[in-house]
Tab-separated table of C-alpha atoms in Angstrom:
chain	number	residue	atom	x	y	z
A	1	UNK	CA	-13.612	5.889	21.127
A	2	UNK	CA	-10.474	6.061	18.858
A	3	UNK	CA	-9.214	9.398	17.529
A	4	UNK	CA	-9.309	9.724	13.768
A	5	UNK	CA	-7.190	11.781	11.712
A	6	UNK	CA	-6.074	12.276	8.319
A	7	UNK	CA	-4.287	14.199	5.971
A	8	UNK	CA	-3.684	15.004	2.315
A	9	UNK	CA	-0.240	14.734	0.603
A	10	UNK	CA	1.185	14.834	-2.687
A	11	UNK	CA	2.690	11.789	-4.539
A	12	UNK	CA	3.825	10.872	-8.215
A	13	UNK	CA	0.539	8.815	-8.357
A	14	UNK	CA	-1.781	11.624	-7.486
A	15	UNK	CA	-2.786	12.652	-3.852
A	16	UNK	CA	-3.065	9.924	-0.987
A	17	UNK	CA	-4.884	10.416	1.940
A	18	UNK	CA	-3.147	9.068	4.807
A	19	UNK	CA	-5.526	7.816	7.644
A	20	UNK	CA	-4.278	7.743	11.605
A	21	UNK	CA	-5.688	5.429	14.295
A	22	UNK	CA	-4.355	6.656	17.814
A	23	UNK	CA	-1.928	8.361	16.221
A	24	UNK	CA	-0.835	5.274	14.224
A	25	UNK	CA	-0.857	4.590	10.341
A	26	UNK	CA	-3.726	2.614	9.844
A	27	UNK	CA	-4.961	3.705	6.027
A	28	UNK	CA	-3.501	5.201	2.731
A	29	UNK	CA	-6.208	5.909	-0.147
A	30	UNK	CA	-5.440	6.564	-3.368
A	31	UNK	CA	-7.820	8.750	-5.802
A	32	UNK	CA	-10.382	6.703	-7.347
A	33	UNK	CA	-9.031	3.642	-5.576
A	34	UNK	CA	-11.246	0.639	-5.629
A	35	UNK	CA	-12.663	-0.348	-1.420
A	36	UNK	CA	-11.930	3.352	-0.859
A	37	UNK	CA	-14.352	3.819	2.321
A	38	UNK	CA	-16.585	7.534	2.702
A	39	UNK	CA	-14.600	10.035	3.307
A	40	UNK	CA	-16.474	10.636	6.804
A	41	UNK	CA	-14.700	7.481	8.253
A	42	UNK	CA	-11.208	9.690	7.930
A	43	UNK	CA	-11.327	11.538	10.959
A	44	UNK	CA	-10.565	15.490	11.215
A	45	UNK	CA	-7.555	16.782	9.128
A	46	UNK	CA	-3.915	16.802	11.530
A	47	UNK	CA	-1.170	16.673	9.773
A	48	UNK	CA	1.015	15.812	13.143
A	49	UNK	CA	0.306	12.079	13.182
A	50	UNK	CA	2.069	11.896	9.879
A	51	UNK	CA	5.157	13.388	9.947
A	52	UNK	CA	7.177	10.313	9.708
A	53	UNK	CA	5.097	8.658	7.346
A	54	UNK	CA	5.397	11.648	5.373
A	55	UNK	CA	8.737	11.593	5.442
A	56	UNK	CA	9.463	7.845	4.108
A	57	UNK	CA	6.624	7.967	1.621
A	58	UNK	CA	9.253	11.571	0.021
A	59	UNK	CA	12.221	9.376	0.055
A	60	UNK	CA	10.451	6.413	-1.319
A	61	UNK	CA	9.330	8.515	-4.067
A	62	UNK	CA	12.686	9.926	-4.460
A	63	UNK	CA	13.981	6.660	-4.736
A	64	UNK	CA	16.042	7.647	-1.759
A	65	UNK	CA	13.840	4.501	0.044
A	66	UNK	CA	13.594	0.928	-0.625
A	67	UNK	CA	11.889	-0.462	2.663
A	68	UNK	CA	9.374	1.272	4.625
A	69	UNK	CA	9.568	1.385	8.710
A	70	UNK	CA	6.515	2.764	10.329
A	71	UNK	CA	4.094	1.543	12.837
A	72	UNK	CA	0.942	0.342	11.248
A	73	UNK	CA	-2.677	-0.128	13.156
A	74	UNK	CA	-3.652	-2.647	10.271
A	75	UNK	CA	-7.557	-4.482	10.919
A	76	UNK	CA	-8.302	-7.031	9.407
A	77	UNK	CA	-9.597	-10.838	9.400
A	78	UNK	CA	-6.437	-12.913	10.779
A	79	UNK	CA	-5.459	-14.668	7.447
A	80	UNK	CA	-5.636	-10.794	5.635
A	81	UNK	CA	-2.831	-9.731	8.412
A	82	UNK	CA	-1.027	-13.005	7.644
A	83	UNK	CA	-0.707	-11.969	3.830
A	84	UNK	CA	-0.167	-8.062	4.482
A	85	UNK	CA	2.361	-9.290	6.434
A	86	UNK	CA	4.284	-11.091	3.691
A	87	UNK	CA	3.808	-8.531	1.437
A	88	UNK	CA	6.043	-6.453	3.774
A	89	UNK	CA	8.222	-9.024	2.881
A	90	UNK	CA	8.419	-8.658	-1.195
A	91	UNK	CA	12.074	-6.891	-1.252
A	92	UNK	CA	11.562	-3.337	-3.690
A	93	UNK	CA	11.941	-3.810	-7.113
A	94	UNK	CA	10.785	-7.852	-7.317
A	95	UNK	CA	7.413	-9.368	-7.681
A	96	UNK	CA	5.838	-12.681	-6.262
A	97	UNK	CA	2.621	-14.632	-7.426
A	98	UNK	CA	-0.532	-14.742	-5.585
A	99	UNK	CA	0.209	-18.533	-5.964
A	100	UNK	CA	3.827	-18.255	-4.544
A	101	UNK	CA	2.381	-15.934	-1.374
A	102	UNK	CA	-0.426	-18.843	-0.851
A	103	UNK	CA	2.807	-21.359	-0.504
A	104	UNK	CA	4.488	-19.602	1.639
A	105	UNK	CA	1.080	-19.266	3.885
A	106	UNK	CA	1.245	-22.996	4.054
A	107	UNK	CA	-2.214	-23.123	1.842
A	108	UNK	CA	-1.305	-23.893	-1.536
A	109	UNK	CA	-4.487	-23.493	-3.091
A	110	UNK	CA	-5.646	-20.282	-1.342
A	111	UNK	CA	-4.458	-17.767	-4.310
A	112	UNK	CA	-7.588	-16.533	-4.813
A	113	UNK	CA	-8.031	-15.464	-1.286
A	114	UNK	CA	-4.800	-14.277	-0.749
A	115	UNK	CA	-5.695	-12.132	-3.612
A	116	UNK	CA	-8.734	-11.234	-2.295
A	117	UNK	CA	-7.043	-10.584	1.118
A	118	UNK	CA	-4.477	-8.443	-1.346
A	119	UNK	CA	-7.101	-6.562	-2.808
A	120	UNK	CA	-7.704	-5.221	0.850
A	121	UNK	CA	-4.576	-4.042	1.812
A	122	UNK	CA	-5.432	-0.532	3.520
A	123	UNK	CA	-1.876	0.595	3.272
A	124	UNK	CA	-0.969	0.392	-0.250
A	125	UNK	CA	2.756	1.515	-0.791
A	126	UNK	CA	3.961	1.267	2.060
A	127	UNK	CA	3.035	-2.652	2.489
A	128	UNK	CA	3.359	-3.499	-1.414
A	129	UNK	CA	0.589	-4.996	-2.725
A	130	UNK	CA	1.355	-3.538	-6.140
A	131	UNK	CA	4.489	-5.598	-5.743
A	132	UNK	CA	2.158	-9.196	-6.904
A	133	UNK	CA	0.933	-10.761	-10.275
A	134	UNK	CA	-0.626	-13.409	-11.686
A	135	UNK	CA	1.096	-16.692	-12.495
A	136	UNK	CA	1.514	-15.717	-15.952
A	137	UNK	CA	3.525	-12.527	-15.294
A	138	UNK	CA	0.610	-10.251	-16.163
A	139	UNK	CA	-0.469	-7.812	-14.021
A	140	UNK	CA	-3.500	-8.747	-12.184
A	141	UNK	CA	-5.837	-6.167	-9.888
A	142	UNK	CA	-4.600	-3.437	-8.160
A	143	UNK	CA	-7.251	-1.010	-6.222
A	144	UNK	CA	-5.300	1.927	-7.273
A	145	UNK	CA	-5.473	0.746	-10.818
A	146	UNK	CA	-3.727	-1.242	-13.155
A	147	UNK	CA	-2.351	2.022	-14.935
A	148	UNK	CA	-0.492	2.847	-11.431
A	149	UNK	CA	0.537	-0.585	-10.102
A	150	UNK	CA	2.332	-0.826	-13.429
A	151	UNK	CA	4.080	2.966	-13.276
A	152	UNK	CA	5.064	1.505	-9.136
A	153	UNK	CA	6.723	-1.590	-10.684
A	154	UNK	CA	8.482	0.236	-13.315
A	155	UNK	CA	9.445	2.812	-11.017
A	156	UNK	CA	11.176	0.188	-8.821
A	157	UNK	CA	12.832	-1.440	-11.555
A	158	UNK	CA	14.875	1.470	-12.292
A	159	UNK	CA	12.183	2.437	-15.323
A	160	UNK	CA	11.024	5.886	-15.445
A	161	UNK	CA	11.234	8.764	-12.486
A	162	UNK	CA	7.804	9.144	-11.215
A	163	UNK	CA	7.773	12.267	-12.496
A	164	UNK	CA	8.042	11.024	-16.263
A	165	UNK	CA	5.077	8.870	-15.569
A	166	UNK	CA	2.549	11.624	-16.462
């Protein structure tokens, strides 16, 4: 049986719960976040599996950190760790369409399941799903909300210090 833990940590965007597998990074929830499972599935609270995750998620939200390194225990169907993947990929402070990430997948007419597959990212942040839009340029889904994948974006642009978000 895998060991569970979790802890609770601060952010710009309200608390995240950060979610260990064996040790490993396998979850971060947002409040209110859309797929967010029962908060029985999160294991006992331990802050020591986190430390480093902690760590890069301060400087990221310093601005201090533009690409995250951390071991992730990521589950999912094979084509949702194909798209996580590439959004690991998205360099901080661009975007890419759901179309353009189907493209690069080789299936050209999958952008509704890569942003279905998006929509299930269980590490948001730190593999940036908040980081995609719709072929028009509008911003399209986000399970932590609209409200914060557009504060994320800004944030990386140079806009406002998460702090002036609120």
């Amino acid at each position: 049986m895998p060991t569970v833990q979790h802890t609770v940590v601060d952010s710009p965007y309200d608390p995240l719960t950060l979610v260990a597998v064996d040790g490993v990074l396998s979850r971060i929830h947002m409040t209110g976040q859309r797929h967010r499972p029962a908060e029985q599935t999160f294991g006992t609270p331990d802050p020591r599996p986190f430390a480093e995750a902690v760590r890069q998620l301060d400087a990221y939200f310093a601005g201090e950190l533009t690409e995250f390194d951390l071991p992730l225990k990521l589950v999912g169907t094979p084509f949702q760790l194909r798209v996580w993947e590439q959004l690991r990929l998205i360099p901080y402070g661009e975007t890419r369409t759901y179309g353009e990430l189907a493209e690069v997948l080789g299936n050209p007419g999958a952008s509704r399941a890569v942003g279905l597959a998006n929509g299930k990212n269980p590490v948001s942040i730190v593999v940036p799903c908040h980081r995609v839009i719709g072929a028009s340029g509008n911003l399209t889904g986000y399970g932590g909300g609209l409200d914060r994948k557009q504060r994320l974006l800004a944030f990386e642009s140079g806009g406002p210090a998460p702090d002036a978000l609120f």
